[in-house]
Short mmCIF file of C-alpha atoms in Angstrom, two decimals:
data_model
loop_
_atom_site.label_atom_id
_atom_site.label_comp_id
_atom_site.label_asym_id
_atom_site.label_seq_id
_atom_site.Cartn_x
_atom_site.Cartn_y
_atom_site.Cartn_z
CA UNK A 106 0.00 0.00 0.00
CA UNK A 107 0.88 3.33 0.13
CA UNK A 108 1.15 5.98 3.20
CA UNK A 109 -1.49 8.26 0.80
CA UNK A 110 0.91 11.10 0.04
CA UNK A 111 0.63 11.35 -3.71
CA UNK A 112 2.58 14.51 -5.52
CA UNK A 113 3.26 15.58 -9.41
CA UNK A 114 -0.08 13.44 -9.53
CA UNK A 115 1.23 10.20 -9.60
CA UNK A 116 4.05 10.00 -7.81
CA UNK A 117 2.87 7.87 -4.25
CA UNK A 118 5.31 7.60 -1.51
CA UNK A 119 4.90 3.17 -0.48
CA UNK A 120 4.45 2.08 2.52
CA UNK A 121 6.48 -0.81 2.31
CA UNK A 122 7.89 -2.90 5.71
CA UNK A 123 11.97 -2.78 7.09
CA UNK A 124 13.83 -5.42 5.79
CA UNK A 125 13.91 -8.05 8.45
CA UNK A 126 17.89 -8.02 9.22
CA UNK A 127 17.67 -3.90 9.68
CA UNK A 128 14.61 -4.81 12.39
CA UNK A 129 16.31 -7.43 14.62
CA UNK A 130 19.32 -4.80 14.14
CA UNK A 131 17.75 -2.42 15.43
CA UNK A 132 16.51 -4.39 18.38
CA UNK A 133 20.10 -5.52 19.29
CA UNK A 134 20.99 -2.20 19.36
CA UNK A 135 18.13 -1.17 22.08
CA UNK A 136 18.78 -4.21 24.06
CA UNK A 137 22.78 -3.41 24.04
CA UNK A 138 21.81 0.18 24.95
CA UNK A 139 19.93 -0.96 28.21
CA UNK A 140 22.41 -3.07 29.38
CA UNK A 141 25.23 -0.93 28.70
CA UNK A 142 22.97 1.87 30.72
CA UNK A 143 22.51 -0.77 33.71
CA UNK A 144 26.34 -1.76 33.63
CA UNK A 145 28.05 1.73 33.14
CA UNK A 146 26.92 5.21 34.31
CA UNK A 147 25.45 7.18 31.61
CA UNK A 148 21.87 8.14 33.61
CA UNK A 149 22.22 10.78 35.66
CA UNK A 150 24.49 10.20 39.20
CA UNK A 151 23.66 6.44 38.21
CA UNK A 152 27.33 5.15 38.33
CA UNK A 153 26.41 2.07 36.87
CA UNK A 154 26.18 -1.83 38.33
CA UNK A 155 29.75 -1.98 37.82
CA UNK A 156 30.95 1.56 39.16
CA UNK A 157 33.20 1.90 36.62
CA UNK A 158 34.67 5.28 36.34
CA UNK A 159 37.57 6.82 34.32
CA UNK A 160 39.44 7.73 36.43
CA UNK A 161 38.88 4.47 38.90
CA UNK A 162 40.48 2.83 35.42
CA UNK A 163 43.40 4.96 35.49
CA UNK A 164 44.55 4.36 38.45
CA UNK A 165 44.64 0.78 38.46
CA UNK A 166 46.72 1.33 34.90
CA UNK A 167 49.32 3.33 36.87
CA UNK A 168 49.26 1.01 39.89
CA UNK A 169 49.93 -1.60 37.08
CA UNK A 170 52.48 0.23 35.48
CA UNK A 171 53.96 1.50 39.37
CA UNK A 172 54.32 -2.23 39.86
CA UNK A 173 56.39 -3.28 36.35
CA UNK A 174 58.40 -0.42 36.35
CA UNK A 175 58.96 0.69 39.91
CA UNK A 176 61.40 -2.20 41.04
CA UNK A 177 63.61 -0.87 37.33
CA UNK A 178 63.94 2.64 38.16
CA UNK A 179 65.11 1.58 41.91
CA UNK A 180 67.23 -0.54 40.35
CA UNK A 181 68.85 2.25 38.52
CA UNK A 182 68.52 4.95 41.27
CA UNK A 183 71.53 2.89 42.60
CA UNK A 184 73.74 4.14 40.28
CA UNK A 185 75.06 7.26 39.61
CA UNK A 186 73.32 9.37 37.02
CA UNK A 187 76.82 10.26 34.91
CA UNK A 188 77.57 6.44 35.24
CA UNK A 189 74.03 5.36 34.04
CA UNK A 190 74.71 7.74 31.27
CA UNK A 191 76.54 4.56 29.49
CA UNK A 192 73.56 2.17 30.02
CA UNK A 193 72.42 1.71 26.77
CA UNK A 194 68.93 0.50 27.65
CA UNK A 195 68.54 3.45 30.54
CA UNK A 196 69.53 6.37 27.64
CA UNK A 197 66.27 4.49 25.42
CA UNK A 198 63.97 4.39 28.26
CA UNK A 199 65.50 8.26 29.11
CA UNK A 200 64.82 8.83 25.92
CA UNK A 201 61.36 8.21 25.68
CA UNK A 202 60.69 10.41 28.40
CA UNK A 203 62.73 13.15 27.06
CA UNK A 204 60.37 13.19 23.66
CA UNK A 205 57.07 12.92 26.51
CA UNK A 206 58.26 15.55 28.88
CA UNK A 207 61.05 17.87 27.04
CA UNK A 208 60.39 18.14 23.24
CA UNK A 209 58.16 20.81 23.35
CA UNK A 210 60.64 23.35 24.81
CA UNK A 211 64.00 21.60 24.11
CA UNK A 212 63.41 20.32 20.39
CA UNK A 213 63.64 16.76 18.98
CA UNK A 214 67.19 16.88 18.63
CA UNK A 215 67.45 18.35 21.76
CA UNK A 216 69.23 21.62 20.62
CA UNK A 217 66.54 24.23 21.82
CA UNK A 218 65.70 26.99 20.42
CA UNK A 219 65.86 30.87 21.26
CA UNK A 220 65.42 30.91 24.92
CA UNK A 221 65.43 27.28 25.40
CA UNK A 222 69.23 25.69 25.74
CA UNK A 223 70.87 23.38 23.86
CA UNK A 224 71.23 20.00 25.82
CA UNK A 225 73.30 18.95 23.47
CA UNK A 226 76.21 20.68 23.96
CA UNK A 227 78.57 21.52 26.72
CA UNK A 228 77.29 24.87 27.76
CA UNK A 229 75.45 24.91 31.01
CA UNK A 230 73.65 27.47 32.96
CA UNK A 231 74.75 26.21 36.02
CA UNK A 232 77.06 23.34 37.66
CA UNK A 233 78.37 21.30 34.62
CA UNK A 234 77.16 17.84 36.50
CA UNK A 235 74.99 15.25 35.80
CA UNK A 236 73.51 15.77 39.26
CA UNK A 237 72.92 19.41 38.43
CA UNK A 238 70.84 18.34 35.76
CA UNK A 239 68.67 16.01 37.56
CA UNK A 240 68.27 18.41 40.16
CA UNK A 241 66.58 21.23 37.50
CA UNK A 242 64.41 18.09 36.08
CA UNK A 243 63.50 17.85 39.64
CA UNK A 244 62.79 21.18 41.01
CA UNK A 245 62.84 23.45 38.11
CA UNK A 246 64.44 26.60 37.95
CA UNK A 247 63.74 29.74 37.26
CA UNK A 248 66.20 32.32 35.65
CA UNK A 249 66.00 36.13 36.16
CA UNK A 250 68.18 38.74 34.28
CA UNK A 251 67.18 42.43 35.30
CA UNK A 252 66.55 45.33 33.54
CA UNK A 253 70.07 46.85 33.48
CA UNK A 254 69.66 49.79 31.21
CA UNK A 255 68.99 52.62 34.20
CA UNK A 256 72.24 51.05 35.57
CA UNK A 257 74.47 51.80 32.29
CA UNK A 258 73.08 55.20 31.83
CA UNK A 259 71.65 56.89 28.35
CA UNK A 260 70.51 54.55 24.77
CA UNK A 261 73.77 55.75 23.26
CA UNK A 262 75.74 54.18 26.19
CA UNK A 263 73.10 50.58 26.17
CA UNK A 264 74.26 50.58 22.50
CA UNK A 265 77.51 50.69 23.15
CA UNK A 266 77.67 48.39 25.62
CA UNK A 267 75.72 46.00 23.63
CA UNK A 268 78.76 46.12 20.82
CA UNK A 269 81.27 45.49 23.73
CA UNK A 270 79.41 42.51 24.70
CA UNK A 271 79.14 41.25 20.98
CA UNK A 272 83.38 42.19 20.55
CA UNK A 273 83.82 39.76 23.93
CA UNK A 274 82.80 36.91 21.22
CA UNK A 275 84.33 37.76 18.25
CA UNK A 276 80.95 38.36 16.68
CA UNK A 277 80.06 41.33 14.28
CA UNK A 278 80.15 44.96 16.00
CA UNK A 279 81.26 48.23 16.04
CA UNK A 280 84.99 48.78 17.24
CA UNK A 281 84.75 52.29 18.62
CA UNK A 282 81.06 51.59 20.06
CA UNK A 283 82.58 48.59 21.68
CA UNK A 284 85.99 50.69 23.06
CA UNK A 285 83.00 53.48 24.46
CA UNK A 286 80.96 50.59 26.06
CA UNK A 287 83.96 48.76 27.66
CA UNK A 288 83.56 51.02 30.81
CA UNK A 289 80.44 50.43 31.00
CA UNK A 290 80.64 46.85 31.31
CA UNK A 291 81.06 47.17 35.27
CA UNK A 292 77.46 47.26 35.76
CA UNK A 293 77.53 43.89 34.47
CA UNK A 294 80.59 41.83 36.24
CA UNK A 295 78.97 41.14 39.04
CA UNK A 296 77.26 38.14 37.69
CA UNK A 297 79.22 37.98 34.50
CA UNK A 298 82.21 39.04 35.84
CA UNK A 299 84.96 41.13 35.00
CA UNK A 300 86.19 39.11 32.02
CA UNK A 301 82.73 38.47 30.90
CA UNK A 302 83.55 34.53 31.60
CA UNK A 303 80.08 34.28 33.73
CA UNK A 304 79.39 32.52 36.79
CA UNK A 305 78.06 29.04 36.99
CA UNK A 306 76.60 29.41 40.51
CA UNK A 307 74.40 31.93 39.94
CA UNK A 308 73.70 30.69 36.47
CA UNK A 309 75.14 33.97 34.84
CA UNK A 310 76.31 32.85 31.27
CA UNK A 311 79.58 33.11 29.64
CA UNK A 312 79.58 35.91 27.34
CA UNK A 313 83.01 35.01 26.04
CA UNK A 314 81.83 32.29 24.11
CA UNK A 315 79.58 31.89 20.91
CA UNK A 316 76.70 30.30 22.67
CA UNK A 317 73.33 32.51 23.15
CA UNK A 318 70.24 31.89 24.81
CA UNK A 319 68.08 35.12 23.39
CA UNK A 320 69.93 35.51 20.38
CA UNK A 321 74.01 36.95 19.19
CA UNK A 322 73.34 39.65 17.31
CA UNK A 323 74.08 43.55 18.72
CA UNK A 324 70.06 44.21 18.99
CA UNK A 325 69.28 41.20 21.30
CA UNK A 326 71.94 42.17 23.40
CA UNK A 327 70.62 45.50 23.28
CA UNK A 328 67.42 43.96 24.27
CA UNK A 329 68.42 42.04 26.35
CA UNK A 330 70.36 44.91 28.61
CA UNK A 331 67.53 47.48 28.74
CA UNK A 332 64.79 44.46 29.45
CA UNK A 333 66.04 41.96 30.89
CA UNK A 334 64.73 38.11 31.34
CA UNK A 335 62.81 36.35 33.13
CA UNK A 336 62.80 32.34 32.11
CA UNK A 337 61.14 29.27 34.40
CA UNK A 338 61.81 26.06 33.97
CA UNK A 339 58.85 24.27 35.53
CA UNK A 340 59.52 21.67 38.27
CA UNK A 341 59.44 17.63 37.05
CA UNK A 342 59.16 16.15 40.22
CA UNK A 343 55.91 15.51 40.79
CA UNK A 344 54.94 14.42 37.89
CA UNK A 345 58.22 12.21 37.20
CA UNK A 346 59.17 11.02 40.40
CA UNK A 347 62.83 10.21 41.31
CA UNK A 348 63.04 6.90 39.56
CA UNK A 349 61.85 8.21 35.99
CA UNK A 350 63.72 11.42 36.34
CA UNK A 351 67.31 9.68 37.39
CA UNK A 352 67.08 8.15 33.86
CA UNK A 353 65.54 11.08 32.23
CA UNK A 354 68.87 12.94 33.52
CA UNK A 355 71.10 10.44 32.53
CA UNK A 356 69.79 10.46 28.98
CA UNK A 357 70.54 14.23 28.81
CA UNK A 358 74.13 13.97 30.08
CA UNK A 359 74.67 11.20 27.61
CA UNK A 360 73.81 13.73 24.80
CA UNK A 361 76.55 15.91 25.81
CA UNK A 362 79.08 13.45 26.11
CA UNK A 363 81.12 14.06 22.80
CA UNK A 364 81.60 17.48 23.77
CA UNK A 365 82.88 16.29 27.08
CA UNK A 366 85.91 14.81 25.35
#
């Protein structure tokens, strides 16, 4: 028959029956839906006859994964980080928490970016140890140039200094901008120092060198002297543990140790 719609005269809409496989489908479907509704929550507060919950699930994952894994990383908290640098299987499992944890900031290749270090390399902000570095995975650490420009006096004088800075390098600068700016410099050795060499316990870089954080050029210097910085490394700890971050550490010192040679 026919649901007696009729349109353009003769064309009638049929009312013909489902096919029999789309009907008992369709039951199956309302009988899975009920129990699934009775089993997990998805009415209301109703938790479900099973009080299954996701984060109920997730915790018995990581108590799982707590008990596999644990009894490793206490294993290797035994050893010393620079020593478990030459573990081959502790650098992979280091390493898989480095592209989890650090990529983002640090890079895939672990050679940062501006105002992110380079891990690969021999340049530290800090005590050149292995526990230094587990430490900062650790607790974090937060990194605080000031705003020096009142301290060196006008813009012609910030410029200046900025070139004498540059000249401590070898990079591209001004000669007689850089001989004006030398006497400026003291407003800067007392973290760099008088040489410009840095200091590694306050985490003041070496400005003798080739390596830059913010950038080698005269204007970031420039910038860098009438703005200053203000970096934070957030704190691992909590979310790592000691176990996971005594091989994440040892994985970064074991990038570095070419240039250790």
């Amino acid at each position: 028959g026919t649901t007696g719609h009729t349109w353009d005269g003769d064309l009638a809409e049929l009312n013909n029956p489902l096919p029999r496989w789309w009907l008992y489908l369709f039951y199956i479907t309302c009988v899975f839906a009920l129990i699934y509704l009775w089993l997990y929550p998805g009415l209301g507060s109703f938790s479900g006859q099973l009080n299954w919950s996701q984060t109920s699930q997730y915790e018995r994952e990581m108590q799982a994964a707590r008990e596999k894994y644990d009894p490793l990383f206490e294993q290797y908290l035994k050893q010393d980080v620079a020593a478990l640098a030459g573990n081959g299987e502790a650098v992979q499992m280091g390493e898989r928490l480095y592209l989890t944890y650090c990529v983002q900031c640090h890079g895939s290749d672990a050679r940062g970016s501006t105002g992110f270090p380079n891990l690969a390399d021999n340049d530290w902000l800090g005590a050149a140890t292995a526990e230094h570095v587990k430490n900062t995975i650790l607790n974090g650490r937060v990194g605080v140039m000031p705003p020096m420009a009142a301290a060196v006096g006008t813009a012609d004088d910030v410029d200046n200094l900025a070139h004498y800075v540059i000249s401590l390098s070898g990079g591209a600068h001004d000669a007689l901008k850089a001989e004006l700016g030398k006497g400026k410099f003291a407003a800067c050795a007392a973290c760099h120092g008088p040489d410009g060499k840095g200091n590694a316990a306050l985490g003041a870089p070496n400005l003798t060198d080739k390596t830059w954080l913010h950038g080698g050029g005269v204007s970031q210097v420039r910038a860098a002297i009438n703005n200053g910085f203000q970096n934070q490394m957030p704190s691992f700890g909590n979310l790592l543990g000691e176990g996971k971050a005594h091989v994440l550490a040892a994985y970064v010192w074991s990038l570095s140790a070419d240039e250790r040679k």
